[in-house]
Tab-separated table of C-alpha atoms in Angstrom:
chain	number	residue	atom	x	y	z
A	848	UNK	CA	17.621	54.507	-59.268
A	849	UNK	CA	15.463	51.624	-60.876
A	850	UNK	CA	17.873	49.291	-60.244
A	851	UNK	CA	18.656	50.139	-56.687
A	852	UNK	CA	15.017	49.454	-56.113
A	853	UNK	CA	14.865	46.211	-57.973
A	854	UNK	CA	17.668	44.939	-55.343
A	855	UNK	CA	15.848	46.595	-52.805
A	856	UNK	CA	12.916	44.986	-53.700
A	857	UNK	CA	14.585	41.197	-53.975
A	858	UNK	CA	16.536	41.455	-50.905
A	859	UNK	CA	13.072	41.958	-49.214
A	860	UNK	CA	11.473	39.136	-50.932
A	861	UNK	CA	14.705	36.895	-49.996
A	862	UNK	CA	14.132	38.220	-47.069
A	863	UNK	CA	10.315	37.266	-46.537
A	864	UNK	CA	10.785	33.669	-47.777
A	865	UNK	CA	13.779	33.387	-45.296
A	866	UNK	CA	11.162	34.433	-42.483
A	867	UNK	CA	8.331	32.537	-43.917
A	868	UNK	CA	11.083	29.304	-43.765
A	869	UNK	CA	12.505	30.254	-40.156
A	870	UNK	CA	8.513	30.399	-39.177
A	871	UNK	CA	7.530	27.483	-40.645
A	872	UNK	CA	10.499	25.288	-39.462
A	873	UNK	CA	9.754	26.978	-35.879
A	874	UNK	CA	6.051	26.224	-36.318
A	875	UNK	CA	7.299	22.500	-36.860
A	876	UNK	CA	9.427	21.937	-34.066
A	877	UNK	CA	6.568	23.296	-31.730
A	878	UNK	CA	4.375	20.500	-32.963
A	879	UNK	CA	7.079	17.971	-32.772
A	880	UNK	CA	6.439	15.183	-30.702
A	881	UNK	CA	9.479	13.191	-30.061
A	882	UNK	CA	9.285	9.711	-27.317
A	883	UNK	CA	11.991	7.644	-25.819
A	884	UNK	CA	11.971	4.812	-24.164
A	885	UNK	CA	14.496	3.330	-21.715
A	886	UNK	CA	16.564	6.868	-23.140
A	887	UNK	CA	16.583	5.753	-26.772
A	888	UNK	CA	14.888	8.258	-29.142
A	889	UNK	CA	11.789	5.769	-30.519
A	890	UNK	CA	11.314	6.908	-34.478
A	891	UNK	CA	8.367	6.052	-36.763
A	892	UNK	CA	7.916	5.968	-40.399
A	893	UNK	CA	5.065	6.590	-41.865
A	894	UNK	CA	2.423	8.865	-39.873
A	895	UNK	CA	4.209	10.318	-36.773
A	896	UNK	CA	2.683	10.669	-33.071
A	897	UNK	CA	0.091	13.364	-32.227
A	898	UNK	CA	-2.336	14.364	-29.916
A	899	UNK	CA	-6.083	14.306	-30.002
A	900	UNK	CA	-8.441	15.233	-26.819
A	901	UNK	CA	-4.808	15.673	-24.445
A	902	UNK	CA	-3.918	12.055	-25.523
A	903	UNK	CA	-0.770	10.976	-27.166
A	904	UNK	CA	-1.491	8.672	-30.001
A	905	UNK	CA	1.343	6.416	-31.795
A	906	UNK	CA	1.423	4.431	-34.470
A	907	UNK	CA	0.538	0.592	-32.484
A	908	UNK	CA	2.921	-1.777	-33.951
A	909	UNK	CA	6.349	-0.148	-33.550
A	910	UNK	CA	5.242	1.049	-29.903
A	911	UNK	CA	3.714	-2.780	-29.054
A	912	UNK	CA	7.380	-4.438	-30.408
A	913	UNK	CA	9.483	-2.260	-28.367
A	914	UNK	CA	7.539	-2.465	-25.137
A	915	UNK	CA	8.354	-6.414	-26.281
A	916	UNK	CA	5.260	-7.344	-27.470
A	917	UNK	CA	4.175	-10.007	-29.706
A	918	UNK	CA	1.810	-8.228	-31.752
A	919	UNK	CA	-1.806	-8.974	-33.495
A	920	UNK	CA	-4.036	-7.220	-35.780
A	921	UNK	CA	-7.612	-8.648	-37.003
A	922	UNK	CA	-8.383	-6.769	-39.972
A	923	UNK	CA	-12.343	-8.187	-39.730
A	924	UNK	CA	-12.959	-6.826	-35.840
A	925	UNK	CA	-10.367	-3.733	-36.191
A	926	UNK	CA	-8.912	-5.062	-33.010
A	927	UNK	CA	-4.862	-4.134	-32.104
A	928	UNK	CA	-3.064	-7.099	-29.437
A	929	UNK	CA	-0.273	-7.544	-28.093
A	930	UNK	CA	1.047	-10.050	-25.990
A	931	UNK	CA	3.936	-10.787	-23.809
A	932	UNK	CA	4.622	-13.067	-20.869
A	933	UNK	CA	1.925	-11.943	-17.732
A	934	UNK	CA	-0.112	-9.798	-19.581
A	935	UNK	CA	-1.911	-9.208	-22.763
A	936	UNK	CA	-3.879	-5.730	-23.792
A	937	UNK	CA	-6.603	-5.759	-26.741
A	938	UNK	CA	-7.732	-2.714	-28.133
A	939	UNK	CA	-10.882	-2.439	-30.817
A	940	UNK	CA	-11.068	0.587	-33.212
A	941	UNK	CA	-12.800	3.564	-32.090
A	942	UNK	CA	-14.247	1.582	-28.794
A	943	UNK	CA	-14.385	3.499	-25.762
A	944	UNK	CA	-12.798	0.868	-23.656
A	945	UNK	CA	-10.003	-1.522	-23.908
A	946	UNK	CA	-8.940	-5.320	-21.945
A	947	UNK	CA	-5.870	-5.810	-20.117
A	948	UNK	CA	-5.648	-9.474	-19.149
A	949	UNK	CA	-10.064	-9.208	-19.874
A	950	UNK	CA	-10.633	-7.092	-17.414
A	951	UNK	CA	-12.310	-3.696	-19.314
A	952	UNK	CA	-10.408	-0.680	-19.198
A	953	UNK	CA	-11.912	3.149	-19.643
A	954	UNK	CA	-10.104	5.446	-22.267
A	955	UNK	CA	-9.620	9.005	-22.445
A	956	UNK	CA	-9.523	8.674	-26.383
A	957	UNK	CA	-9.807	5.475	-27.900
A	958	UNK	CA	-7.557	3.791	-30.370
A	959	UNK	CA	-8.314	4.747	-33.858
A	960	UNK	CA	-7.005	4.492	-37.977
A	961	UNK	CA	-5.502	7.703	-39.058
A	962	UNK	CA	-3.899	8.424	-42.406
A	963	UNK	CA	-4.132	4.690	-43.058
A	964	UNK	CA	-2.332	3.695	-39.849
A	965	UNK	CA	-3.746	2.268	-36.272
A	966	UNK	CA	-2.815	4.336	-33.498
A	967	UNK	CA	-3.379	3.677	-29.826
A	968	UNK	CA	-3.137	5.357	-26.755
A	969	UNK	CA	0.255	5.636	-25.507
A	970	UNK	CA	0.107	5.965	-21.573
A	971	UNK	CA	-2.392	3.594	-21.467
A	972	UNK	CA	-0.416	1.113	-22.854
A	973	UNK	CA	2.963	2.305	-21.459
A	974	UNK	CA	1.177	2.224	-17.726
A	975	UNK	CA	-0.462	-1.023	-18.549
A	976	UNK	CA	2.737	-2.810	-19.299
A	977	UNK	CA	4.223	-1.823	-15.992
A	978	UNK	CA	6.490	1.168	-17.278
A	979	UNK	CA	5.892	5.143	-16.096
A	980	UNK	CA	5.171	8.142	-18.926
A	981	UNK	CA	6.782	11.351	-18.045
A	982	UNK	CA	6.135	14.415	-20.084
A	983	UNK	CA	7.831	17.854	-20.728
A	984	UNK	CA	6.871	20.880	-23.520
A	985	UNK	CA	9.060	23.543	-21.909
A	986	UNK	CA	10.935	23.748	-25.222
A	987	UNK	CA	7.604	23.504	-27.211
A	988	UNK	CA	8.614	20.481	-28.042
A	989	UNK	CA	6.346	17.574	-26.745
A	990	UNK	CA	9.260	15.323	-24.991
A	991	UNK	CA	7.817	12.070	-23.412
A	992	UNK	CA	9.685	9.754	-21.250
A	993	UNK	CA	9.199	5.866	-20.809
A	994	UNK	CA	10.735	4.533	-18.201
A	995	UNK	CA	11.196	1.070	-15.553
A	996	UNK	CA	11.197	3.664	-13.179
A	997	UNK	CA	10.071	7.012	-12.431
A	998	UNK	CA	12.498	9.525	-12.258
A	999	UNK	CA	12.005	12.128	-14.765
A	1000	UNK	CA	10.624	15.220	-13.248
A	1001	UNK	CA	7.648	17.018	-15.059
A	1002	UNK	CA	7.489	20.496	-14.723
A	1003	UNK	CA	4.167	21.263	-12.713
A	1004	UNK	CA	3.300	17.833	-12.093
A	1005	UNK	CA	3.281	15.820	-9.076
A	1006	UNK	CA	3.210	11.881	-9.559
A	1007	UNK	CA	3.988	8.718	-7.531
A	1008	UNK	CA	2.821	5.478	-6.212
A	1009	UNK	CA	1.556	3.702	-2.933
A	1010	UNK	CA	2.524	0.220	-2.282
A	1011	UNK	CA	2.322	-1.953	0.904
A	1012	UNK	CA	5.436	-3.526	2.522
A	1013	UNK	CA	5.808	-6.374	-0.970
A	1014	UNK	CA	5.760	-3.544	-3.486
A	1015	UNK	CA	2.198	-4.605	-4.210
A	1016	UNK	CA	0.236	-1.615	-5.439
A	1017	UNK	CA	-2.474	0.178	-3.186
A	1018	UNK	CA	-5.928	1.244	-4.815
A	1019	UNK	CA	-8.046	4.051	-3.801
A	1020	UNK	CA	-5.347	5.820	-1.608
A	1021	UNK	CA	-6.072	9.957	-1.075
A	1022	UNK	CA	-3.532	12.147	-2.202
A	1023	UNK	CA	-3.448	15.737	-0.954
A	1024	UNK	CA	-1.299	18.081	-2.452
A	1025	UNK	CA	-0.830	20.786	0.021
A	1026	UNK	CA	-0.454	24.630	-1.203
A	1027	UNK	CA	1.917	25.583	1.312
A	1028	UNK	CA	1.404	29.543	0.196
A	1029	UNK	CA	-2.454	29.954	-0.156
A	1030	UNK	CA	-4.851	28.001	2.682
A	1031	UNK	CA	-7.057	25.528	1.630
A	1032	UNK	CA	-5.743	25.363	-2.280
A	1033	UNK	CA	-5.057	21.840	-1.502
A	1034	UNK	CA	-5.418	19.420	-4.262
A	1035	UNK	CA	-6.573	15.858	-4.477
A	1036	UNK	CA	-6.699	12.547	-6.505
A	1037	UNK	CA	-6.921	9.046	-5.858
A	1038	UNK	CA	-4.247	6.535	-7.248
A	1039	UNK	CA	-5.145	3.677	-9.794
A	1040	UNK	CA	-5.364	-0.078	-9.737
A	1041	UNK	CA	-1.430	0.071	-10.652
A	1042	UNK	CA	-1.164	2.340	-7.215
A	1043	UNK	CA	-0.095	5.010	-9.349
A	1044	UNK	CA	-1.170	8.852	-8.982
A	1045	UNK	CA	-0.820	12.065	-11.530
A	1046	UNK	CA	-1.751	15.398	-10.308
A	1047	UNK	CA	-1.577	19.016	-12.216
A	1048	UNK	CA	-0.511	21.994	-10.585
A	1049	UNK	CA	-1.063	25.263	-11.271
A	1050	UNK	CA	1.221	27.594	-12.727
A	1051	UNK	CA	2.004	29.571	-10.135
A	1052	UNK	CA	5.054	30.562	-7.986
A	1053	UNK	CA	4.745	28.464	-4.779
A	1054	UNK	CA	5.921	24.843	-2.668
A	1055	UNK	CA	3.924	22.307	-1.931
A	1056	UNK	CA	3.904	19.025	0.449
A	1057	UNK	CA	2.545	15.454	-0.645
A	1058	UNK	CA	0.163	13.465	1.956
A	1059	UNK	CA	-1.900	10.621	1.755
A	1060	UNK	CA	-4.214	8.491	3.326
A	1061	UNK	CA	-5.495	4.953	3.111
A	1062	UNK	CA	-9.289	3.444	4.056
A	1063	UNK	CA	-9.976	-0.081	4.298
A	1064	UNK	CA	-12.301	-2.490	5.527
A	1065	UNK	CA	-10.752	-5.713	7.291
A	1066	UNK	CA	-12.744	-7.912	9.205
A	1067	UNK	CA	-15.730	-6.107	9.032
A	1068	UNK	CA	-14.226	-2.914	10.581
A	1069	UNK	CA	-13.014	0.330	8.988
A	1070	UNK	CA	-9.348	1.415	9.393
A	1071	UNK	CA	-7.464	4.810	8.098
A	1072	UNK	CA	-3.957	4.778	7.780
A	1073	UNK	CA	-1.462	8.043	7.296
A	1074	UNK	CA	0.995	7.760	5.193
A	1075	UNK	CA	3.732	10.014	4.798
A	1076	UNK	CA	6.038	10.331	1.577
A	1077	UNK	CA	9.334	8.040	0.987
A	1078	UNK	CA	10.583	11.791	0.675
A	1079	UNK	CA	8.567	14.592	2.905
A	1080	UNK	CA	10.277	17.482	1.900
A	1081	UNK	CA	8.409	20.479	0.266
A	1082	UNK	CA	8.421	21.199	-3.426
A	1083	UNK	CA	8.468	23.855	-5.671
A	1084	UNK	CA	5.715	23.864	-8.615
A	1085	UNK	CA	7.759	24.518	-11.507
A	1086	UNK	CA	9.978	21.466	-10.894
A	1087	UNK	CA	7.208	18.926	-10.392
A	1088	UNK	CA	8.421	16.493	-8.231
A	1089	UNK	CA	7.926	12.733	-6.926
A	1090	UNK	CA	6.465	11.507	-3.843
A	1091	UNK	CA	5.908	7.774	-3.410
A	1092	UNK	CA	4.339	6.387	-0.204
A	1093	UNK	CA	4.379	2.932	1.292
A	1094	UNK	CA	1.738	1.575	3.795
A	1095	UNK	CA	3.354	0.525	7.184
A	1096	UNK	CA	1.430	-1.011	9.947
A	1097	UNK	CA	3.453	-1.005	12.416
A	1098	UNK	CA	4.003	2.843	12.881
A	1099	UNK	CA	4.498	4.384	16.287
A	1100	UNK	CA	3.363	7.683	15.111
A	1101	UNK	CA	-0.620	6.769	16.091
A	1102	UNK	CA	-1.161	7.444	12.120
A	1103	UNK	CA	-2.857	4.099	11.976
A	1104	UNK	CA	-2.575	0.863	10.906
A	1105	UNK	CA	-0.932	-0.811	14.330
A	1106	UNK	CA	-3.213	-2.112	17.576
A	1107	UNK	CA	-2.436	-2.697	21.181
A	1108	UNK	CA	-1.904	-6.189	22.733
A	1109	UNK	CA	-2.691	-6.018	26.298
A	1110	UNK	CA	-2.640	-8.557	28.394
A	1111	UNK	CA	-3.544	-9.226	32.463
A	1112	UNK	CA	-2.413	-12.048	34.795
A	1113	UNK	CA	-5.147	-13.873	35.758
A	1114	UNK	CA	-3.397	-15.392	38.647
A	1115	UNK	CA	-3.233	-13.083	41.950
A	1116	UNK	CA	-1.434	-15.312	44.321
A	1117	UNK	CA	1.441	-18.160	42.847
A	1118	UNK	CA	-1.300	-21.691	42.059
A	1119	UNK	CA	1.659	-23.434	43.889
A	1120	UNK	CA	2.349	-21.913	46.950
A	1121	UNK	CA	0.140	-19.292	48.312
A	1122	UNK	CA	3.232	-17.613	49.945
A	1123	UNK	CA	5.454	-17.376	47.378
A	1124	UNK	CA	4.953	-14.090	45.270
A	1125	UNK	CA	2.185	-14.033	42.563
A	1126	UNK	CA	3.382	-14.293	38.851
A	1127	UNK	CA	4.949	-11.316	37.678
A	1128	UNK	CA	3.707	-10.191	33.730
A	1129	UNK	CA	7.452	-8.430	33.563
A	1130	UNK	CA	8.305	-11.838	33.404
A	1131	UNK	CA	6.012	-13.264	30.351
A	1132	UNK	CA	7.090	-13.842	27.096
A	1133	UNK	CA	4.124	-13.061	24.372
A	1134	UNK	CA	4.430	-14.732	21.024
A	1135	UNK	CA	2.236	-13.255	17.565
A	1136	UNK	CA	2.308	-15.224	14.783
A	1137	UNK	CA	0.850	-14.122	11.469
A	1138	UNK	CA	-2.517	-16.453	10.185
A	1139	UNK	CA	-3.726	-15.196	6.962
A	1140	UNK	CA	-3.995	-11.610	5.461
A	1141	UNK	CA	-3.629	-8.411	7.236
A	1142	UNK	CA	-4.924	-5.382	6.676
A	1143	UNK	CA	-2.228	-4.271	3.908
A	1144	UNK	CA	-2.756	-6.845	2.363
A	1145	UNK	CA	0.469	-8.746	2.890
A	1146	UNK	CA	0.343	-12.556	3.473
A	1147	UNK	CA	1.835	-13.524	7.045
A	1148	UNK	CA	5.063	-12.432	7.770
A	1149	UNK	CA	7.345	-12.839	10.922
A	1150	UNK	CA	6.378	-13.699	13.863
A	1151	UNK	CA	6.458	-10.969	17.206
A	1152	UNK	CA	8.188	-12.003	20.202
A	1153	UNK	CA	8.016	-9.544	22.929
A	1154	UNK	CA	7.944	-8.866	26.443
A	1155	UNK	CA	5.111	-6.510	28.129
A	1156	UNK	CA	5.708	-2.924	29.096
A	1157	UNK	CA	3.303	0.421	29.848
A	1158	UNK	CA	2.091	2.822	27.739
A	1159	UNK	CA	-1.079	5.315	28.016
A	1160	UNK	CA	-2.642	2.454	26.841
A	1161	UNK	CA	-2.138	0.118	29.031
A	1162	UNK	CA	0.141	-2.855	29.648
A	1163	UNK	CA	1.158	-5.137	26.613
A	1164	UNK	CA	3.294	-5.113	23.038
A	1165	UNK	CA	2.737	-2.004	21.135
A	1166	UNK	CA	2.175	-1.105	17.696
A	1167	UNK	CA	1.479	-4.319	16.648
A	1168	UNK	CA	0.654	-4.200	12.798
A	1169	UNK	CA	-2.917	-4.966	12.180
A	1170	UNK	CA	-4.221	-8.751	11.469
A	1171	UNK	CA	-5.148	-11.849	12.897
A	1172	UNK	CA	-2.508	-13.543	15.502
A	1173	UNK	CA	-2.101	-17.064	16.582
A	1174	UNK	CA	-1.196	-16.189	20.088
A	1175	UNK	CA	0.975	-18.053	23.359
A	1176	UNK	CA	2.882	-17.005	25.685
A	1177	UNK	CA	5.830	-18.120	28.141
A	1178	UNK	CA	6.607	-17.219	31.803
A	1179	UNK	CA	9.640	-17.423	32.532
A	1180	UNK	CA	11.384	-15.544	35.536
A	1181	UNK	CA	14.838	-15.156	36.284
A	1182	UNK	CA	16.598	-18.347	37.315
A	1183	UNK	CA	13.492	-20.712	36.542
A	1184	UNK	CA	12.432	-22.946	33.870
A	1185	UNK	CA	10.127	-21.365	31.240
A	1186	UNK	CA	6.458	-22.596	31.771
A	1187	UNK	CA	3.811	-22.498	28.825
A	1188	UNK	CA	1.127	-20.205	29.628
A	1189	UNK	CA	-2.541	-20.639	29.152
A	1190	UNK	CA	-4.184	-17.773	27.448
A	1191	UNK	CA	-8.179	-16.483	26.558
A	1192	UNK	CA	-8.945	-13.291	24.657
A	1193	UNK	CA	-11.125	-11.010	26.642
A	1194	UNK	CA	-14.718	-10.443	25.267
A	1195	UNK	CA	-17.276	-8.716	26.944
A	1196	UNK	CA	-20.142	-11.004	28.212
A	1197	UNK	CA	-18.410	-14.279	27.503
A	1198	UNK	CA	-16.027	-16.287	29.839
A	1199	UNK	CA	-14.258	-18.103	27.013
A	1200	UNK	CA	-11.938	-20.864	28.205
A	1201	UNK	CA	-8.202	-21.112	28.527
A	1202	UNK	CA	-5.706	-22.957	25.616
A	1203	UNK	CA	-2.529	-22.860	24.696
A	1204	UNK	CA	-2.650	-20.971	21.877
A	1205	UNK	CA	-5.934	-19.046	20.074
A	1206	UNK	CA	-5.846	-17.269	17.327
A	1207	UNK	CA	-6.916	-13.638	17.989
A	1208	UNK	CA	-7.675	-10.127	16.172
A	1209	UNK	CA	-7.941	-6.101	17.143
A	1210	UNK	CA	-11.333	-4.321	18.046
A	1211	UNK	CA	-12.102	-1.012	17.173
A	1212	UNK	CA	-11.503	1.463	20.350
A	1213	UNK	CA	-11.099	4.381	18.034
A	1214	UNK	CA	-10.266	5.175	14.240
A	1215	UNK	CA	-7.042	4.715	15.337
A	1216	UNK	CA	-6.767	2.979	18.579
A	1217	UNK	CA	-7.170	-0.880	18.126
A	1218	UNK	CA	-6.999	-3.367	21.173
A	1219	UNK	CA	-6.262	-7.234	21.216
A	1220	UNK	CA	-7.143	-7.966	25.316
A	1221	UNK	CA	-5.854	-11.488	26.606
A	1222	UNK	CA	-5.836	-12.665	30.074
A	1223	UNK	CA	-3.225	-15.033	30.779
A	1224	UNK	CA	-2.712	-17.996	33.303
A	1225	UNK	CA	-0.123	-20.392	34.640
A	1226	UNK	CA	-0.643	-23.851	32.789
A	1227	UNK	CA	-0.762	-25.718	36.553
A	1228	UNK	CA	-3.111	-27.315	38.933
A	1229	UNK	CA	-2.376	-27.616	42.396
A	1230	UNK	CA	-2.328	-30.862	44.258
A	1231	UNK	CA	-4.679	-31.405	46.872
A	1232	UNK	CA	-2.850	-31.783	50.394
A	1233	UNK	CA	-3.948	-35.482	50.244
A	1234	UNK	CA	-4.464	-38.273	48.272
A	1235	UNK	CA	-8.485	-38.620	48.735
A	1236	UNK	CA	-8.084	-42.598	48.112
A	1237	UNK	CA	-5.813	-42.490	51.689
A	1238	UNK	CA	-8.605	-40.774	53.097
A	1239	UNK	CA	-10.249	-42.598	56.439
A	1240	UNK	CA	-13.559	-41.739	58.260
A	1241	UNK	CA	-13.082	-42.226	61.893
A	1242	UNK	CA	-10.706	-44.185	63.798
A	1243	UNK	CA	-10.248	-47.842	61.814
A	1244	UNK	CA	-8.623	-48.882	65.021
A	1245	UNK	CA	-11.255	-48.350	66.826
A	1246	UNK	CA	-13.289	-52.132	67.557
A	1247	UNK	CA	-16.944	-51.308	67.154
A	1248	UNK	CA	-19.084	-51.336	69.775
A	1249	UNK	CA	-21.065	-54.030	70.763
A	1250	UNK	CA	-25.247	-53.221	71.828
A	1251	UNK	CA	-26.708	-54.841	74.368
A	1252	UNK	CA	-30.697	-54.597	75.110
């Protein structure tokens, strides 16, 4: 009897420190905080990753030399560097605030010596080095993702970036998150200087739909764009998705961003011939060329060569992206040699005169209606019927008089 007891009583214990192992190994792999970059598992000797505050921290040189950094550390100033060709980030122990290329930089958590080892925030230096941080604990194990480019789905997350027509990155662009089962549960965020957004959803079982819209100020007016995702379908919460958005002037949609030309003939019956039918705007040519910035943000681009036709607008070239123009036009009908065109932009209380070319910009009709209004001209001056010089007063055949008294 004792001694069934006594193996009663070890199999238990054997049996508690197997449980007490399974727990703790479980306990361990919860914690564990494993990061790849480009897909290759990144490991660290010494103190490991963790988080403090929400914020991943890893140990700074490994992570600085395989983002391909040169790095530095000045043991007097506790400051971490690194540096590689375009950019260089400096980070000070325990600081608030960090420099990427000088410019200061805020920080969630700052960098800071642990266990003997300096550790720095790793999405701020992932992000700042041009390269997108995805994260995943649905296995209770903290899997994060660096990557070129952002593909990697988080689970209840929805990220992306805006960028004009060069890929260059948009600040201070709204992004709604629409709750497609509950009205007004919308949520909102504004992307970084990198054009970047991050938003948290809530865990709960519904789809979603990414929009976003883009204020500026360009030539002293305000204009809101509309942007709608590279990919506008709906979403469902627990896969996360990604919706990236690119700013295009020269929509059709009346989302902003694009102006009207119009443009009226100034001459009512043909300079030439008074009988002959008065120029015909079907038949005029109107040339845009790019000067400068425009409202994206892009430099130039090509020019716009269009014919006129009719919208509820009015008559002109249509959804013209917004910026400044050098502008000329051509009128050429059917059968005839082009003629160059003289051309004026309309402006309320001023009778500007006619050139060749003038550079021109929009007005503000509306938020989203924007008007460029030219008048236009043939580039002739009619002959007078008679060459003044030949002109005679009275009959030179005529012998003058002679008086008597």
């Amino acid at each position: 009897m004792e001694r069934k007891t006594t193996k009663v009583m070890i199999w238990l214990s054997c049996l508690l420190v197997l449980l007490a192992g399974m727990a703790t190994s479980a306990t361990a792999k919860a914690g564990e905080i494993k990061i790849y970059v480009e897909g290759k598992l990144l490991q660290f000797e010494g103190q490991q990753p963790l988080i403090r505050n929400g914020t991943t921290l890893v140990p700074f040189r490994k992570t600085f030399e395989t983002l391909g950094y040169k790095v530095e550390w000045n043991a007097e100033e506790k400051t971490a560097s690194g540096s590689k060709s375009g950019i260089k980030i400096e980070l000070t122990m325990g600081s608030p605030s960090a420099k990427v290329n000088g410019q200061g930089v805020k920080l969630a958590v700052p960098a800071q010596i642990i266990n003997g080892s300096t550790m720095i925030p790793l999405r701020f230096v992932s992000e700042s080095s041009g390269y997108f941080v995805s994260y995943n604990n649905a296995s209770g194990t903290s899997i994060i993702e660096i990557t070129k480019e952002d593909t990697v789905l988080e689970p209840y997350v929805v990220k992306g970036r805006v960028v004009n027509s060069e890929g260059t990155p948009i600040k201070g662009a709204w992004i709604t998150i629409d709750n497609q089962l509950l009205y007004d549960s919308n949520l909102q965020a504004k992307t970084d200087d990198n054009g970047r957004y991050r938003i948290a959803l809530p865990k709960a079982a519904t789809t979603y739909m990414a929009y976003a819209d883009f204020k500026t100020v360009y030539e002293g007016v305000e204009h809101s764009v509309e942007l709608t995702a590279d990919d506008n379908s709906p979403f469902a919460g627990n896969t996360g998705a990604i919706r990236n958005f690119t700013v295009k002037l020269n929509s059709s949609t009346g989302t902003g961003g694009s102006g009207e030309v119009l443009f009226y003939m100034m001459d009512l019956i043909h300079p030439l011939n008074p009988i002959a039918e008065p120029p015909d705007r079907d038949d005029v040519t109107i040339t845009l060329e790019p000067v400068g910035t425009m409202m994206d943000g892009t430099v130039g681009g090509p020019k716009l060569i269009s014919k006129g036709s009719r919208n509820n607008n009015g008559y002109g070239v249509h959804n013209v992206p917004i910026g400044q123009y050098r502008v000329s036009a051509v009128y050429a009908p059917p059968g005839e040699e082009p003629q160059q065109m003289l051309v004026r932009i309309v402006t309320r209380g001023e009778d500007l005169p006619f050139a060749e070319s003038i550079v021109a910009g929009f007005r503000s009709i509306t938020s989203k209606i924007h008007f460029m209004e030219l008048e236009l001209k043939l580039n002739v001056v009619k002959p007078p019927d008679e060459d003044p010089g030949e002109w005679t007063w009275g009959d030179e055949d005529e012998e003058e008089e002679e008086w008597t008294w």
